[in-house]
Short mmCIF file of C-alpha atoms and ligand atoms in Angstrom, two decimals:
data_model
loop_
_atom_site.label_atom_id
_atom_site.label_comp_id
_atom_site.label_asym_id
_atom_site.label_seq_id
_atom_site.Cartn_x
_atom_site.Cartn_y
_atom_site.Cartn_z
CA UNK A 208 12.81 -61.81 37.86
CA UNK A 209 12.92 -64.14 40.83
CA UNK A 210 10.73 -67.11 40.10
CA UNK A 211 9.91 -69.56 42.79
CA UNK A 212 7.75 -72.40 41.68
CA UNK A 213 6.61 -75.13 44.00
CA UNK A 214 9.55 -77.38 43.30
CA UNK A 215 11.90 -74.73 44.78
CA UNK A 216 10.04 -74.74 48.04
CA UNK A 217 11.79 -76.11 51.12
CA UNK A 218 9.65 -78.80 52.66
CA UNK A 219 8.45 -80.10 49.29
CA UNK A 220 9.85 -83.52 49.82
CA UNK A 221 7.79 -83.97 52.98
CA UNK A 222 4.63 -82.04 52.21
CA UNK A 223 3.20 -81.89 48.69
CA UNK A 224 2.77 -78.26 47.69
CA UNK A 225 -0.86 -78.43 46.62
CA UNK A 226 -4.30 -77.77 48.05
CA UNK A 227 -6.39 -80.89 48.42
CA UNK A 228 -9.66 -81.15 50.30
CA UNK A 229 -10.84 -84.69 51.00
CA UNK A 230 -13.48 -83.91 53.69
CA UNK A 231 -15.57 -80.94 54.74
CA UNK A 232 -13.72 -78.41 56.96
CA UNK A 233 -13.41 -79.43 59.77
CA UNK A 234 -13.45 -83.14 58.96
CA UNK A 235 -14.52 -85.93 61.35
CA UNK A 236 -11.10 -86.46 62.96
CA UNK A 237 -10.69 -82.72 63.62
CA UNK A 238 -14.23 -82.60 65.06
CA UNK A 239 -13.36 -85.44 67.43
CA UNK A 240 -10.25 -83.57 68.57
CA UNK A 241 -12.29 -80.36 68.97
CA UNK A 242 -14.60 -82.17 71.36
CA UNK A 243 -11.59 -83.37 73.37
CA UNK A 244 -10.16 -79.87 73.31
CA UNK A 245 -13.36 -78.44 74.79
CA UNK A 246 -13.05 -80.76 77.77
CA UNK A 247 -9.39 -80.00 78.43
CA UNK A 248 -8.29 -76.61 77.08
CA UNK A 249 -9.34 -73.29 78.60
CA UNK A 250 -12.02 -71.47 76.60
CA UNK A 251 -10.04 -68.23 76.62
CA UNK A 252 -7.44 -69.76 74.28
CA UNK A 253 -9.20 -69.46 70.92
CA UNK A 254 -8.44 -70.69 67.39
CA UNK A 255 -9.15 -69.26 63.95
CA UNK A 256 -9.75 -72.43 61.96
CA UNK A 257 -10.91 -75.64 63.65
CA UNK A 258 -8.63 -78.14 61.92
CA UNK A 259 -5.95 -80.05 63.80
CA UNK A 260 -2.57 -80.01 62.11
CA UNK A 261 -0.42 -83.07 61.55
CA UNK A 262 2.18 -81.71 59.07
CA UNK A 263 3.13 -78.43 57.45
CA UNK A 264 5.80 -77.21 55.06
CA UNK A 265 6.37 -74.53 52.41
CA UNK A 266 2.96 -72.93 51.85
CA UNK A 267 0.82 -75.90 52.94
CA UNK A 268 -0.78 -77.12 56.17
CA UNK A 269 -2.05 -80.71 56.38
CA UNK A 270 -4.82 -81.62 58.83
CA UNK A 271 -5.77 -84.77 60.71
CA UNK A 272 -8.31 -85.73 58.03
CA UNK A 273 -5.74 -85.51 55.24
CA UNK A 274 -6.85 -82.11 53.92
CA UNK A 275 -4.08 -79.87 52.56
CA UNK A 276 -4.71 -76.15 53.03
CA UNK A 277 -2.91 -73.14 51.57
CA UNK A 278 -1.29 -71.08 54.32
CA UNK A 279 -1.77 -67.29 54.13
CA UNK A 280 -1.09 -66.85 57.86
CA UNK A 281 2.35 -68.34 58.69
CA UNK A 282 1.13 -68.96 62.25
CA UNK A 283 0.77 -65.15 62.57
CA UNK A 284 3.94 -64.13 60.72
CA UNK A 285 6.16 -66.73 62.37
CA UNK A 286 7.10 -69.39 59.82
CA UNK A 287 8.34 -66.95 57.19
CA UNK A 288 11.00 -69.51 56.19
CA UNK A 289 8.30 -72.19 55.82
CA UNK A 290 7.17 -74.71 58.40
CA UNK A 291 9.84 -77.14 59.61
CA UNK A 292 12.24 -75.40 57.20
CA UNK A 293 15.12 -77.80 56.47
CA UNK A 294 17.89 -75.65 57.96
CA UNK A 295 15.80 -74.96 61.06
CA UNK A 296 14.79 -78.60 61.55
CA UNK A 297 18.37 -79.86 61.06
CA UNK A 298 19.93 -77.38 63.49
CA UNK A 299 17.23 -77.99 66.09
CA UNK A 300 17.68 -81.78 65.87
CA UNK A 301 21.43 -81.48 66.17
CA UNK A 302 21.24 -79.08 69.13
CA UNK A 303 18.55 -81.12 70.91
CA UNK A 304 20.77 -84.19 70.68
CA UNK A 305 23.71 -82.32 72.26
CA UNK A 306 22.11 -80.35 75.12
CA UNK A 307 18.70 -78.76 75.55
CA UNK A 308 19.26 -76.38 78.45
CA UNK A 309 21.85 -75.09 80.82
CA UNK A 310 20.37 -71.60 81.39
CA UNK A 311 22.54 -68.94 79.77
CA UNK A 312 22.67 -67.18 83.16
CA UNK A 313 24.29 -70.27 84.72
CA UNK A 314 26.67 -71.61 82.07
CA UNK A 315 26.62 -69.81 78.70
CA UNK A 316 26.87 -71.32 75.20
CA UNK A 317 27.95 -70.06 71.77
CA UNK A 318 24.55 -70.18 70.01
CA UNK A 319 23.21 -67.33 72.17
CA UNK A 320 26.21 -65.14 71.35
CA UNK A 321 25.94 -66.00 67.65
CA UNK A 322 22.26 -64.96 67.55
CA UNK A 323 23.15 -61.64 69.23
CA UNK A 324 25.92 -61.12 66.66
CA UNK A 325 23.42 -61.75 63.85
CA UNK A 326 21.04 -59.23 65.44
CA UNK A 327 23.85 -56.66 65.57
CA UNK A 328 24.55 -57.29 61.90
CA UNK A 329 20.96 -57.34 60.62
CA UNK A 330 19.03 -54.72 62.62
CA UNK A 331 18.99 -51.07 61.48
CA UNK A 332 21.77 -48.77 62.71
CA UNK A 333 25.54 -49.04 62.43
CA UNK A 334 26.22 -48.02 66.03
CA UNK A 335 27.63 -50.39 68.66
CA UNK A 336 24.87 -52.74 69.80
CA UNK A 337 24.02 -55.29 72.44
CA UNK A 338 21.13 -57.78 72.58
CA UNK A 339 19.32 -59.77 75.23
CA UNK A 340 17.19 -62.81 74.39
CA UNK A 341 13.78 -63.77 75.76
CA UNK A 342 10.93 -66.22 75.03
CA UNK A 343 8.06 -64.21 73.59
CA UNK A 344 7.32 -60.90 71.95
CA UNK A 345 5.54 -59.59 75.03
CA UNK A 346 8.54 -60.42 77.18
CA UNK A 347 10.84 -58.57 74.77
CA UNK A 348 8.58 -55.49 74.89
CA UNK A 349 8.46 -55.62 78.72
CA UNK A 350 12.24 -55.71 78.80
CA UNK A 351 12.65 -52.92 76.26
CA UNK A 352 10.55 -50.70 78.53
CA UNK A 353 12.52 -51.78 81.61
CA UNK A 354 15.77 -50.94 79.83
CA UNK A 355 14.53 -47.57 78.55
CA UNK A 356 13.33 -46.57 82.01
CA UNK A 357 16.58 -47.65 83.58
CA UNK A 358 18.70 -45.82 80.99
CA UNK A 359 16.76 -42.54 81.16
CA UNK A 360 15.66 -42.50 84.81
CA UNK A 361 12.22 -41.51 83.45
CA UNK A 362 8.92 -43.37 83.72
CA UNK A 363 6.40 -42.35 81.05
CA UNK A 364 5.96 -44.54 77.98
CA UNK A 365 4.11 -43.34 74.89
CA UNK A 366 2.16 -45.84 72.78
CA UNK A 367 -0.39 -45.43 69.99
CA UNK A 368 -4.02 -46.05 69.15
CA UNK A 369 -4.48 -49.46 67.47
CA UNK A 370 -1.16 -50.68 68.93
CA UNK A 371 -0.62 -54.29 69.88
CA UNK A 372 2.36 -55.18 72.06
CA UNK A 373 1.23 -58.34 73.89
CA UNK A 374 -0.88 -59.77 76.69
CA UNK A 375 1.24 -59.54 79.86
CA UNK A 376 0.34 -56.83 82.36
CA UNK A 377 2.60 -54.07 81.04
CA UNK A 378 2.05 -55.02 77.39
CA UNK A 379 -1.75 -55.12 77.88
CA UNK A 380 -1.42 -51.55 79.08
CA UNK A 381 0.48 -50.71 75.88
CA UNK A 382 -2.00 -52.60 73.68
CA UNK A 383 -4.91 -50.43 72.58
CA UNK A 384 -7.83 -52.78 71.95
CA UNK A 385 -10.04 -53.79 74.86
CA UNK A 386 -11.84 -56.87 73.54
CA UNK A 387 -10.52 -59.57 73.67
CA UNK A 388 -7.10 -58.54 74.96
CA UNK A 389 -7.78 -56.42 78.06
CA UNK A 390 -11.41 -56.72 79.11
CA UNK A 391 -11.62 -57.04 82.93
CA UNK A 392 -7.94 -58.02 83.20
CA UNK A 393 -6.94 -54.74 84.90
CA UNK A 394 -5.64 -52.92 86.82
CA UNK A 395 -2.95 -52.23 84.25
CA UNK A 396 0.58 -50.92 84.61
CA UNK A 397 0.78 -47.14 84.99
CA UNK A 398 2.60 -44.32 83.22
CA UNK A 399 1.42 -45.34 79.75
CA UNK A 400 0.19 -42.50 77.50
CA UNK A 401 -1.70 -43.18 74.29
CA UNK A 402 -1.39 -40.99 71.21
CA UNK A 403 -3.45 -40.96 68.00
CA UNK A 404 -1.99 -43.17 65.29
CA UNK A 405 -1.23 -41.79 61.85
CA UNK A 406 -3.88 -43.98 60.20
CA UNK A 407 -4.38 -42.52 56.72
CA UNK A 408 -7.83 -44.04 56.05
CA UNK A 409 -9.28 -42.93 59.38
CA UNK A 410 -7.43 -39.69 60.20
CA UNK A 411 -9.90 -36.81 60.59
CA UNK A 412 -9.80 -34.94 57.29
CA UNK A 413 -8.41 -37.90 55.37
CA UNK A 414 -5.08 -39.06 54.00
CA UNK A 415 -3.61 -35.68 53.12
CA UNK A 416 -4.47 -34.26 56.52
CA UNK A 417 -2.86 -37.32 58.09
CA UNK A 418 0.34 -36.77 56.11
CA UNK A 419 0.35 -33.06 56.94
CA UNK A 420 -0.71 -33.07 60.60
CA UNK A 421 -0.27 -36.39 62.39
CA UNK A 422 3.30 -35.88 63.54
CA UNK A 423 2.63 -32.35 64.83
CA UNK A 424 -0.48 -33.53 66.69
CA UNK A 425 1.46 -36.32 68.42
CA UNK A 426 4.37 -34.01 69.33
CA UNK A 427 2.02 -31.40 70.70
CA UNK A 428 0.06 -33.94 72.79
CA UNK A 429 3.27 -35.36 74.24
CA UNK A 430 4.37 -31.82 75.10
CA UNK A 431 1.10 -30.74 76.68
CA UNK A 432 -0.06 -33.97 78.34
CA UNK A 433 3.15 -35.73 79.35
CA UNK A 434 6.14 -33.42 79.07
CA UNK A 435 9.07 -34.52 76.91
CA UNK A 436 11.47 -34.86 79.80
CA UNK A 437 9.18 -37.30 81.60
CA UNK A 438 9.16 -39.69 78.66
CA UNK A 439 11.43 -42.72 78.85
CA UNK A 440 10.32 -44.27 75.57
CA UNK A 441 8.07 -43.99 72.56
CA UNK A 442 7.12 -47.44 71.28
CA UNK A 443 5.60 -48.02 67.85
CA UNK A 444 5.13 -50.81 65.32
CA UNK A 445 6.49 -49.48 61.99
CA UNK A 446 3.46 -51.15 60.38
CA UNK A 447 0.83 -51.99 62.97
CA UNK A 448 0.01 -55.70 63.12
CA UNK A 449 -3.04 -56.80 65.11
CA UNK A 450 -4.39 -53.22 64.91
CA UNK A 451 -5.03 -53.63 61.18
CA UNK A 452 -1.77 -53.42 59.19
CA UNK A 453 -1.85 -49.65 59.47
CA UNK A 454 0.96 -48.03 57.48
CA UNK A 455 1.76 -44.49 58.63
CA UNK A 456 2.38 -41.91 55.88
CA UNK A 457 5.94 -41.28 54.73
CA UNK A 458 7.79 -39.01 57.09
CA UNK A 459 5.85 -39.92 60.23
CA UNK A 460 8.31 -42.50 61.58
CA UNK A 461 11.47 -40.53 60.71
CA UNK A 462 9.91 -37.42 62.29
CA UNK A 463 9.01 -39.33 65.42
CA UNK A 464 12.53 -40.76 65.65
CA UNK A 465 14.01 -37.25 65.29
CA UNK A 466 11.69 -35.92 68.00
CA UNK A 467 12.82 -38.70 70.34
CA UNK A 468 16.48 -38.03 69.62
CA UNK A 469 16.07 -34.29 70.25
CA UNK A 470 14.42 -34.98 73.61
CA UNK A 471 16.52 -37.82 75.01
CA UNK A 472 13.62 -40.28 74.56
CA UNK A 473 14.37 -43.90 73.69
CA UNK A 474 12.70 -44.73 70.35
CA UNK A 475 11.60 -48.37 70.41
CA UNK A 476 10.58 -50.00 67.13
CA UNK A 477 8.44 -53.05 67.82
CA UNK A 478 9.38 -55.17 64.80
CA UNK A 479 7.94 -58.36 66.25
CA UNK A 480 5.50 -58.80 63.37
CA UNK A 481 7.25 -56.73 60.68
CA UNK A 482 10.80 -57.99 61.20
CA UNK A 483 12.92 -60.62 59.50
CA UNK A 484 12.18 -59.97 55.81
CA UNK A 485 8.38 -59.84 56.14
CA UNK A 486 7.97 -56.37 54.60
CA UNK A 487 10.58 -56.74 51.86
CA UNK A 488 13.53 -55.53 53.93
CA UNK A 489 15.17 -57.26 56.87
CA UNK A 490 13.32 -54.73 59.05
CA UNK A 491 10.42 -52.41 58.22
CA UNK A 492 12.30 -49.39 59.62
CA UNK A 493 14.75 -49.66 56.73
CA UNK A 494 12.08 -48.51 54.27
CA UNK A 495 12.60 -44.89 55.38
CA UNK A 496 16.04 -45.34 56.91
CA UNK A 497 14.66 -45.00 60.41
CA UNK A 498 17.24 -45.96 63.03
CA UNK A 499 15.60 -46.89 66.33
CA UNK A 500 17.43 -46.91 69.66
CA UNK A 501 15.95 -50.29 70.59
CA UNK A 502 14.30 -52.93 68.39
CA UNK A 503 12.11 -55.74 69.69
CA UNK A 504 11.96 -58.92 67.61
CA UNK A 505 10.28 -62.34 67.93
CA UNK A 506 7.95 -64.33 65.60
CA UNK A 507 9.94 -64.76 62.33
CA UNK A 508 13.29 -64.83 64.15
CA UNK A 509 13.38 -68.58 64.82
CA UNK A 510 11.16 -70.37 62.29
CA UNK A 511 8.57 -71.35 64.91
CA UNK A 512 10.56 -71.87 68.09
CA UNK A 513 9.94 -69.46 70.94
CA UNK A 514 12.60 -66.77 70.86
CA UNK A 515 12.54 -62.99 71.17
CA UNK A 516 15.11 -60.23 71.52
CA UNK A 517 15.78 -56.66 72.46
CA UNK A 518 18.62 -55.16 70.43
CA UNK A 519 19.90 -51.64 70.70
CA UNK A 520 22.48 -49.01 71.45
CA UNK A 521 25.20 -50.45 73.67
CA UNK A 522 25.06 -47.52 76.09
CA UNK A 523 21.31 -47.95 76.61
CA UNK A 524 21.39 -51.75 76.85
CA UNK A 525 24.43 -51.75 79.13
CA UNK A 526 22.99 -49.12 81.46
CA UNK A 527 21.31 -52.02 83.27
CA UNK A 528 23.22 -53.52 86.21
CA UNK A 529 24.62 -57.05 86.05
CA UNK A 530 21.80 -59.54 86.72
CA UNK A 531 19.06 -57.01 85.90
CA UNK A 532 17.92 -58.85 82.76
CA UNK A 533 17.29 -62.51 82.00
CA UNK A 534 15.02 -65.47 82.66
CA UNK A 535 15.32 -69.24 82.96
CA UNK A 536 14.63 -70.06 79.32
CA UNK A 537 15.47 -66.82 77.49
CA UNK A 538 17.67 -67.66 74.50
CA UNK A 539 17.27 -71.42 74.91
CA UNK A 540 20.00 -73.27 73.00
CA UNK A 541 17.41 -75.07 70.87
CA UNK A 542 15.61 -71.81 69.99
CA UNK A 543 18.96 -70.18 69.18
CA UNK A 544 19.84 -73.07 66.86
CA UNK A 545 16.48 -72.57 65.14
CA UNK A 546 17.13 -68.83 64.78
CA UNK A 547 20.52 -69.44 63.19
CA UNK A 548 18.83 -71.84 60.72
CA UNK A 549 16.07 -69.33 59.98
CA UNK A 550 18.45 -66.38 59.49
CA UNK A 551 20.70 -68.50 57.27
CA UNK A 552 17.64 -69.42 55.17
CA UNK A 553 16.55 -65.78 54.86
CA UNK A 554 19.99 -64.72 53.66
CA UNK A 555 20.64 -67.71 51.37
CA UNK A 556 17.22 -67.56 49.70
CA UNK A 557 16.85 -63.76 49.64
CA UNK A 558 13.53 -63.94 51.44
CA UNK A 559 13.29 -60.14 51.56
CA UNK A 560 13.33 -60.25 47.75
CA UNK A 561 10.68 -62.94 47.83
CA UNK A 562 8.50 -60.78 50.08
CA UNK A 563 8.72 -58.02 47.46
CA UNK A 564 7.84 -60.50 44.72
CA UNK A 565 4.82 -61.67 46.74
CA UNK A 566 3.69 -58.06 46.93
CA UNK A 567 4.13 -57.68 43.15
CA UNK A 568 1.82 -60.66 42.62
CA UNK A 569 -0.73 -59.93 45.34
CA UNK A 570 -1.21 -56.17 45.20
CA UNK A 571 -2.59 -55.92 41.63
CA UNK A 572 -5.11 -58.66 42.37
CA UNK A 573 -6.13 -57.08 45.69
CA UNK A 574 -6.55 -53.69 43.98
CA UNK A 575 -8.60 -55.44 41.28
CA UNK A 576 -10.88 -56.84 44.00
CA UNK A 577 -11.21 -53.39 45.57
CA UNK A 578 -12.35 -51.95 42.24
CA UNK A 579 -14.99 -54.64 41.91
CA UNK A 580 -16.26 -54.68 45.51
CA UNK A 581 -16.88 -51.26 47.10
CA UNK A 582 -16.96 -52.96 50.53
CA UNK A 583 -13.14 -52.86 50.31
CA UNK A 584 -12.19 -49.38 51.51
CA UNK A 585 -8.44 -49.82 51.57
CA UNK A 586 -5.66 -52.09 50.30
CA UNK A 587 -2.44 -51.58 52.21
CA UNK A 588 0.75 -53.05 53.61
CA UNK A 589 4.21 -53.79 52.30
CA UNK A 590 6.01 -56.88 51.05
CA UNK A 591 4.28 -60.01 52.29
CA UNK A 592 2.37 -58.12 54.99
CA UNK A 593 -0.75 -56.99 53.12
CA UNK A 594 -4.36 -56.35 54.09
CA UNK A 595 -7.77 -55.19 52.94
CA UNK A 596 -10.07 -53.14 55.17
CA UNK A 597 -13.84 -53.56 54.80
CA UNK A 598 -16.44 -50.84 55.44
CA UNK A 599 -20.06 -50.19 54.50
CA UNK A 600 -19.60 -48.89 50.93
CA UNK A 601 -18.94 -45.18 50.70
CA UNK A 602 -18.49 -44.77 54.48
CA UNK A 603 -15.88 -45.46 57.14
CA UNK A 604 -18.32 -47.64 59.12
CA UNK A 605 -16.48 -50.92 59.72
CA UNK A 606 -18.02 -54.07 58.23
CA UNK A 607 -16.81 -56.93 60.45
CA UNK A 608 -19.69 -59.18 59.32
CA UNK A 609 -18.60 -59.25 55.66
CA UNK A 610 -14.99 -59.59 56.80
CA UNK A 611 -15.83 -62.67 58.89
CA UNK A 612 -17.97 -64.14 56.10
CA UNK A 613 -15.18 -63.77 53.52
CA UNK A 614 -12.62 -65.29 55.89
CA UNK A 615 -14.95 -68.20 56.64
CA UNK A 616 -15.60 -68.85 52.94
CA UNK A 617 -11.81 -68.93 52.40
CA UNK A 618 -11.41 -71.42 55.25
CA UNK A 619 -14.11 -73.70 53.82
CA UNK A 620 -12.22 -73.72 50.52
CA UNK A 621 -8.91 -74.59 52.13
CA UNK A 622 -7.24 -71.19 52.45
CA UNK A 623 -5.97 -70.14 55.88
CA UNK A 624 -6.58 -66.39 56.24
CA UNK A 625 -6.56 -64.25 59.37
CA UNK A 626 -8.55 -61.18 60.29
CA UNK A 627 -7.37 -58.28 62.44
CA UNK A 628 -8.03 -54.60 63.14
CA UNK A 629 -9.48 -52.66 66.03
CA UNK A 630 -12.92 -53.08 64.46
CA UNK A 631 -12.40 -56.67 63.25
CA UNK A 632 -12.86 -55.52 59.66
CA UNK A 633 -9.46 -56.28 58.13
CA UNK A 634 -8.31 -59.44 56.37
CA UNK A 635 -4.56 -59.76 56.53
CA UNK A 636 -2.26 -61.79 54.33
CA UNK A 637 0.97 -63.20 55.75
CA UNK A 638 2.02 -66.08 53.51
CA UNK A 639 5.26 -67.91 54.23
CA UNK A 640 7.92 -66.15 52.17
CA UNK A 641 8.82 -69.45 50.51
CA UNK A 642 5.31 -70.09 49.16
CA UNK A 643 5.19 -71.16 45.50
CA UNK A 644 3.72 -68.70 43.01
CA UNK A 645 1.07 -71.16 41.85
CA UNK A 646 -0.16 -71.66 45.42
CA UNK A 647 -0.11 -67.90 45.99
CA UNK A 648 -2.22 -67.34 42.88
CA UNK A 649 -4.57 -70.18 43.79
CA UNK A 650 -5.05 -68.64 47.25
CA UNK A 651 -5.91 -65.29 45.63
CA UNK A 652 -8.43 -67.01 43.35
CA UNK A 653 -10.08 -68.57 46.42
CA UNK A 654 -10.29 -65.09 47.96
CA UNK A 655 -11.88 -63.72 44.77
CA UNK A 656 -14.41 -66.58 44.76
CA UNK A 657 -15.17 -65.87 48.42
CA UNK A 658 -16.05 -62.26 47.58
CA UNK A 659 -18.25 -63.47 44.73
CA UNK A 660 -20.23 -65.74 47.07
CA UNK A 661 -20.75 -63.61 50.22
C1 LIG B 28 3.94 -56.05 67.12
C2 LIG B 28 3.79 -57.10 68.17
N1 LIG B 28 4.34 -56.92 69.37
C3 LIG B 28 4.25 -57.84 70.34
C4 LIG B 28 3.57 -59.03 70.13
C5 LIG B 28 3.49 -60.06 71.23
O1 LIG B 28 4.25 -61.18 70.88
P1 LIG B 28 3.99 -62.58 71.61
O2 LIG B 28 2.64 -63.06 71.17
O3 LIG B 28 5.12 -63.45 71.14
O4 LIG B 28 4.05 -62.32 73.07
C6 LIG B 28 2.98 -59.26 68.88
C7 LIG B 28 2.22 -60.50 68.64
O5 LIG B 28 1.35 -60.57 67.80
C8 LIG B 28 3.09 -58.28 67.88
O6 LIG B 28 2.53 -58.45 66.68
#
């Protein structure tokens, strides 16, 4: 059994691995900063929990009033290796002291190449690969679509209900949910076709019908409404993130990948939220041995620095002409140094194993909650990417009010939790993979208390 108590946790020396509330949430200093924020920061940029952070490490976030909170969010699945993880911080400091930018497209540097080599090694598929680096997940998705269109000479892109791929113009078009991501931000990019997602809880006819029919429905709709030979790419999150941690039934992803292969369609796995050990494997596709043609990554790749990538079959990636891909900051030397530190940490500390251990601890307690509270209609996810979906008991009617109340009660007790889902009725759990078991259990107890009080 892998046991990781708090004293194993990177960041311990800097940030004590315990919850400690010394003021109400938010405290006076955070409230002062909130007032300043209102006068300076655009309203459209929201926040989940109104505390201002001064330090963070392992599974703890410290705020400006000296409160220590347990982190079940990892900055939306980013600091899987812990905040300011020692290997990340050391490599970043060293790189920043040497040079911060040359632009890889002007004068290249080794760190970029090394990150691409790691991506070749770690992503699914043993074929010859190439990678290109970018700044954000949305930018990686945009480029994956550009590359797929260029390689196939086709235009249509198939995405799914409940998908989230980003907030730029093309990725808004790929993202399913209107509010808050798309409302009145159109017109959107064209040639995007949306298919029903294999969502076991909500598939008409239920879970078994989803398992039996979803793939055939999607294939038939692509055939009748788009035409296979018009489709450049099918893009899917192996476990949907913002859309509610929707896990398709076994067989759906492999079947979709086969369909793409048979029809010359580029199969893009968006592993931006699921990737880099989060689901208990390096990549979520590995669970069913799905081998995508292109993989998009970001978030967990660089321990908190902005970095993203498209990795895939050499013949697809290299179909693009010289100069066709890039950007001023893509693959910044400092972000690459951070990625090398993060990847080294994941390998050295078997963070995929830790994600599985987190699941072993969390799932029984989440199932226990679901037995006690009929408002919980579903417990799902994999590894350290878990969620509960809330509905009016005995129905599929979403219950976003109870969801928000539970999340708020957790926040008041010093547990950072995030909600998600098309209907805002899912609480998701994304703890740093290095979190100590005692903190993890304490966070679950706070969640249980929150259910008891709302
Ligand atoms: C699956 C997925 N794709 C794309 C994105 C967009 O990434 P970014 O916010 O870095 O642009 C996200 C972000 O949440 C995501 O979860």
